[in-house]
Amino acid sequence: APPPAPVTAPTPALVVAPTPVPLMAPTPAPVAAPTPCPVDAPTPAPVPPLTPAPIDQDSWWMPKASDQLTWQWQLQGAIDTSSSVDMYDIDLFETDKATIELLQAQGKKVVCYFSAGSYEGWRTDWAEKFDFITGTQYIGNEPPFAAKMSGWNERWLDIRYIE
């Protein structure tokens, strides 16, 4: 009789335990923002282009070198209105309207100095706009102020910051 066949145990199936997966909430799919309903926006009124005022050449004082003008240049103190001159150059901030009108009534031409784009520390009007300045001098560079002018109690003013 033939030899008995070797007995082999059945090959156990490979069993793999499932890897635990942490429970996490599913990530929601992105949702598009709702589309706004069309609304008729009011049409802004057209802005007319800026047109310079017509220049009346006869109303402008345009002296020539040949006029040989005399002048009084006075930026401080009470204006001496008795000078025998053609023109006064005075400080607009320090000179009152009555003095300017008096000079004009005397036939004098009046040109006024004013400082644009700077802070003059000795003037009092700065307190109206810049409450962070206390005292008679400002030495910082907080906007709208920039660098100090050498030799002056004056600072450059960046007018882009003015409201």
mmCIF file of C-alpha atoms in Angstrom:
data_model
loop_
_atom_site.group_PDB
_atom_site.id
_atom_site.type_symbol
_atom_site.label_atom_id
_atom_site.label_comp_id
_atom_site.label_asym_id
_atom_site.label_seq_id
_atom_site.Cartn_x
_atom_site.Cartn_y
_atom_site.Cartn_z
ATOM 1 C CA ALA A 1 0.000 0.000 0.000
ATOM 2 C CA PRO A 2 1.200 3.363 -0.729
ATOM 3 C CA PRO A 3 2.701 5.290 2.098
ATOM 4 C CA PRO A 4 0.330 7.513 3.787
ATOM 5 C CA ALA A 5 0.423 11.129 2.610
ATOM 6 C CA PRO A 6 2.132 13.425 5.033
ATOM 7 C CA VAL A 7 -0.301 15.222 7.146
ATOM 8 C CA THR A 8 0.081 18.931 6.988
ATOM 9 C CA ALA A 9 -1.812 21.353 9.000
ATOM 10 C CA PRO A 10 -3.784 23.797 7.029
ATOM 11 C CA THR A 11 -1.966 27.105 6.582
ATOM 12 C CA PRO A 12 -3.711 29.563 8.727
ATOM 13 C CA ALA A 13 -4.888 32.628 6.898
ATOM 14 C CA LEU A 14 -2.946 35.705 7.723
ATOM 15 C CA VAL A 15 -5.119 37.851 9.899
ATOM 16 C CA VAL A 16 -4.235 41.544 10.249
ATOM 17 C CA ALA A 17 -5.898 43.524 12.945
ATOM 18 C CA PRO A 18 -7.224 46.831 11.729
ATOM 19 C CA THR A 19 -5.137 49.858 12.707
ATOM 20 C CA PRO A 20 -7.171 52.105 14.932
ATOM 21 C CA VAL A 21 -7.978 55.408 13.201
ATOM 22 C CA PRO A 22 -8.513 58.474 15.373
ATOM 23 C CA LEU A 23 -12.011 59.776 15.153
ATOM 24 C CA MET A 24 -12.042 63.131 13.447
ATOM 25 C CA ALA A 25 -14.843 65.233 12.142
ATOM 26 C CA PRO A 26 -14.871 65.193 8.404
ATOM 27 C CA THR A 27 -13.603 68.373 6.756
ATOM 28 C CA PRO A 28 -16.552 70.062 5.132
ATOM 29 C CA ALA A 29 -16.280 70.867 1.491
ATOM 30 C CA PRO A 30 -15.752 74.586 0.773
ATOM 31 C CA VAL A 31 -18.973 76.439 0.211
ATOM 32 C CA ALA A 32 -19.089 79.338 -2.189
ATOM 33 C CA ALA A 33 -20.216 82.663 -0.761
ATOM 34 C CA PRO A 34 -23.760 83.487 -1.648
ATOM 35 C CA THR A 35 -24.138 85.560 -4.737
ATOM 36 C CA PRO A 36 -25.551 88.947 -3.817
ATOM 37 C CA CYS A 37 -28.736 89.957 -5.476
ATOM 38 C CA PRO A 38 -28.117 92.660 -8.023
ATOM 39 C CA VAL A 39 -29.031 96.050 -6.660
ATOM 40 C CA ASP A 40 -29.193 99.146 -8.756
ATOM 41 C CA ALA A 41 -26.612 101.434 -7.229
ATOM 42 C CA PRO A 42 -27.253 105.120 -7.671
ATOM 43 C CA THR A 43 -25.159 106.638 -10.386
ATOM 44 C CA PRO A 44 -22.977 109.386 -8.926
ATOM 45 C CA ALA A 45 -23.441 112.798 -10.404
ATOM 46 C CA PRO A 46 -20.691 113.624 -12.882
ATOM 47 C CA VAL A 47 -17.979 115.811 -11.458
ATOM 48 C CA PRO A 48 -17.261 118.749 -13.681
ATOM 49 C CA PRO A 49 -13.602 119.201 -14.572
ATOM 50 C CA LEU A 50 -11.756 121.848 -12.628
ATOM 51 C CA THR A 51 -11.483 124.952 -14.677
ATOM 52 C CA PRO A 52 -9.200 127.710 -13.494
ATOM 53 C CA ALA A 53 -10.798 131.089 -13.065
ATOM 54 C CA PRO A 54 -10.135 133.379 -15.976
ATOM 55 C CA ILE A 55 -7.087 135.510 -15.436
ATOM 56 C CA ASP A 56 -7.658 139.201 -15.732
ATOM 57 C CA GLN A 57 -4.137 140.395 -16.487
ATOM 58 C CA ASP A 58 -5.128 143.932 -15.545
ATOM 59 C CA SER A 59 -6.054 142.881 -11.985
ATOM 60 C CA TRP A 60 -2.711 141.215 -11.246
ATOM 61 C CA TRP A 61 0.187 143.232 -10.035
ATOM 62 C CA MET A 62 3.177 142.141 -12.069
ATOM 63 C CA PRO A 63 6.062 144.486 -11.404
ATOM 64 C CA LYS A 64 9.004 144.651 -13.754
ATOM 65 C CA ALA A 65 12.631 145.194 -12.860
ATOM 66 C CA SER A 66 12.458 148.492 -14.719
ATOM 67 C CA ASP A 67 9.852 149.729 -12.187
ATOM 68 C CA GLN A 68 12.693 150.186 -9.673
ATOM 69 C CA LEU A 69 10.355 149.553 -6.767
ATOM 70 C CA THR A 70 11.138 150.454 -3.194
ATOM 71 C CA TRP A 71 9.934 148.238 -0.404
ATOM 72 C CA GLN A 72 9.684 147.699 3.311
ATOM 73 C CA TRP A 73 10.348 144.141 4.405
ATOM 74 C CA GLN A 74 9.091 143.735 7.952
ATOM 75 C CA LEU A 75 8.225 140.353 9.421
ATOM 76 C CA GLN A 76 8.270 141.259 13.126
ATOM 77 C CA GLY A 77 6.831 143.926 15.376
ATOM 78 C CA ALA A 78 4.268 146.628 14.686
ATOM 79 C CA ILE A 79 4.305 147.516 10.996
ATOM 80 C CA ASP A 80 5.639 150.984 10.316
ATOM 81 C CA THR A 81 2.971 152.213 7.886
ATOM 82 C CA SER A 82 4.717 155.569 7.343
ATOM 83 C CA SER A 83 7.529 154.302 5.120
ATOM 84 C CA SER A 84 7.715 156.028 1.762
ATOM 85 C CA VAL A 85 7.849 152.825 -0.294
ATOM 86 C CA ASP A 86 5.951 151.186 -3.152
ATOM 87 C CA MET A 87 5.513 147.780 -1.533
ATOM 88 C CA TYR A 88 5.385 146.109 1.880
ATOM 89 C CA ASP A 89 6.383 142.496 2.500
ATOM 90 C CA ILE A 90 4.842 141.534 5.855
ATOM 91 C CA ASP A 91 3.986 138.454 7.896
ATOM 92 C CA LEU A 92 0.444 137.319 7.141
ATOM 93 C CA PHE A 93 0.056 135.548 10.488
ATOM 94 C CA GLU A 94 1.255 138.465 12.603
ATOM 95 C CA THR A 95 -0.366 141.348 10.698
ATOM 96 C CA ASP A 96 -4.023 142.174 11.216
ATOM 97 C CA LYS A 97 -6.435 142.848 8.375
ATOM 98 C CA ALA A 98 -6.829 146.531 9.322
ATOM 99 C CA THR A 99 -3.090 147.161 8.794
ATOM 100 C CA ILE A 100 -3.163 145.504 5.376
ATOM 101 C CA GLU A 101 -6.219 147.557 4.380
ATOM 102 C CA LEU A 102 -4.547 150.771 5.638
ATOM 103 C CA LEU A 103 -1.462 150.116 3.518
ATOM 104 C CA GLN A 104 -3.596 149.370 0.462
ATOM 105 C CA ALA A 105 -5.621 152.562 1.057
ATOM 106 C CA GLN A 106 -2.281 154.446 0.971
ATOM 107 C CA GLY A 107 -1.667 152.998 -2.505
ATOM 108 C CA LYS A 108 0.955 150.490 -1.291
ATOM 109 C CA LYS A 109 1.209 147.001 -2.700
ATOM 110 C CA VAL A 110 1.159 144.386 0.059
ATOM 111 C CA VAL A 111 2.852 141.021 -0.260
ATOM 112 C CA CYS A 112 2.426 138.627 2.657
ATOM 113 C CA TYR A 113 4.873 136.017 3.852
ATOM 114 C CA PHE A 114 3.404 132.762 5.125
ATOM 115 C CA SER A 115 4.929 129.394 5.815
ATOM 116 C CA ALA A 116 3.372 126.441 3.997
ATOM 117 C CA GLY A 117 4.534 122.932 4.741
ATOM 118 C CA SER A 118 6.243 123.682 8.038
ATOM 119 C CA TYR A 119 5.486 124.028 11.731
ATOM 120 C CA GLU A 120 6.851 127.218 13.233
ATOM 121 C CA GLY A 121 7.259 126.547 16.942
ATOM 122 C CA TRP A 122 6.802 130.144 18.062
ATOM 123 C CA ARG A 123 3.341 130.455 16.505
ATOM 124 C CA THR A 124 0.227 129.657 18.525
ATOM 125 C CA ASP A 125 -1.957 128.139 15.806
ATOM 126 C CA TRP A 126 -0.276 124.706 15.992
ATOM 127 C CA ALA A 127 -2.231 123.931 19.186
ATOM 128 C CA GLU A 128 -5.478 124.068 17.203
ATOM 129 C CA LYS A 129 -4.495 121.004 15.154
ATOM 130 C CA PHE A 130 -1.885 119.072 17.110
ATOM 131 C CA ASP A 131 -2.983 118.409 20.676
ATOM 132 C CA PHE A 132 -0.052 116.038 21.295
ATOM 133 C CA ILE A 133 2.303 119.018 21.320
ATOM 134 C CA THR A 134 2.670 120.583 24.719
ATOM 135 C CA GLY A 135 4.913 123.527 25.389
ATOM 136 C CA THR A 136 6.509 125.926 22.952
ATOM 137 C CA GLN A 137 8.703 123.466 21.063
ATOM 138 C CA TYR A 138 8.158 120.122 19.418
ATOM 139 C CA ILE A 139 11.237 117.966 18.996
ATOM 140 C CA GLY A 140 9.725 114.640 17.878
ATOM 141 C CA ASN A 141 9.091 113.192 14.458
ATOM 142 C CA GLU A 142 5.539 111.939 15.008
ATOM 143 C CA PRO A 143 3.526 112.312 11.799
ATOM 144 C CA PRO A 144 2.741 114.693 10.304
ATOM 145 C CA PHE A 145 6.065 116.198 11.379
ATOM 146 C CA ALA A 146 9.387 115.387 9.824
ATOM 147 C CA ALA A 147 12.930 116.646 10.218
ATOM 148 C CA LYS A 148 13.844 119.806 12.103
ATOM 149 C CA MET A 149 15.115 122.696 10.037
ATOM 150 C CA SER A 150 18.689 123.383 10.989
ATOM 151 C CA GLY A 151 19.053 126.563 13.038
ATOM 152 C CA TRP A 152 15.298 127.194 13.389
ATOM 153 C CA ASN A 153 12.531 126.258 15.795
ATOM 154 C CA GLU A 154 10.737 124.935 12.747
ATOM 155 C CA ARG A 155 9.931 121.451 11.439
ATOM 156 C CA TRP A 156 8.890 120.223 8.034
ATOM 157 C CA LEU A 157 5.237 119.256 7.901
ATOM 158 C CA ASP A 158 4.023 116.436 5.651
ATOM 159 C CA ILE A 159 0.663 117.811 4.559
ATOM 160 C CA ARG A 160 -0.483 114.373 3.362
ATOM 161 C CA TYR A 161 -1.252 113.598 7.033
ATOM 162 C CA ILE A 162 -3.471 116.617 7.642
ATOM 163 C CA GLU A 163 -7.178 115.896 7.915
#
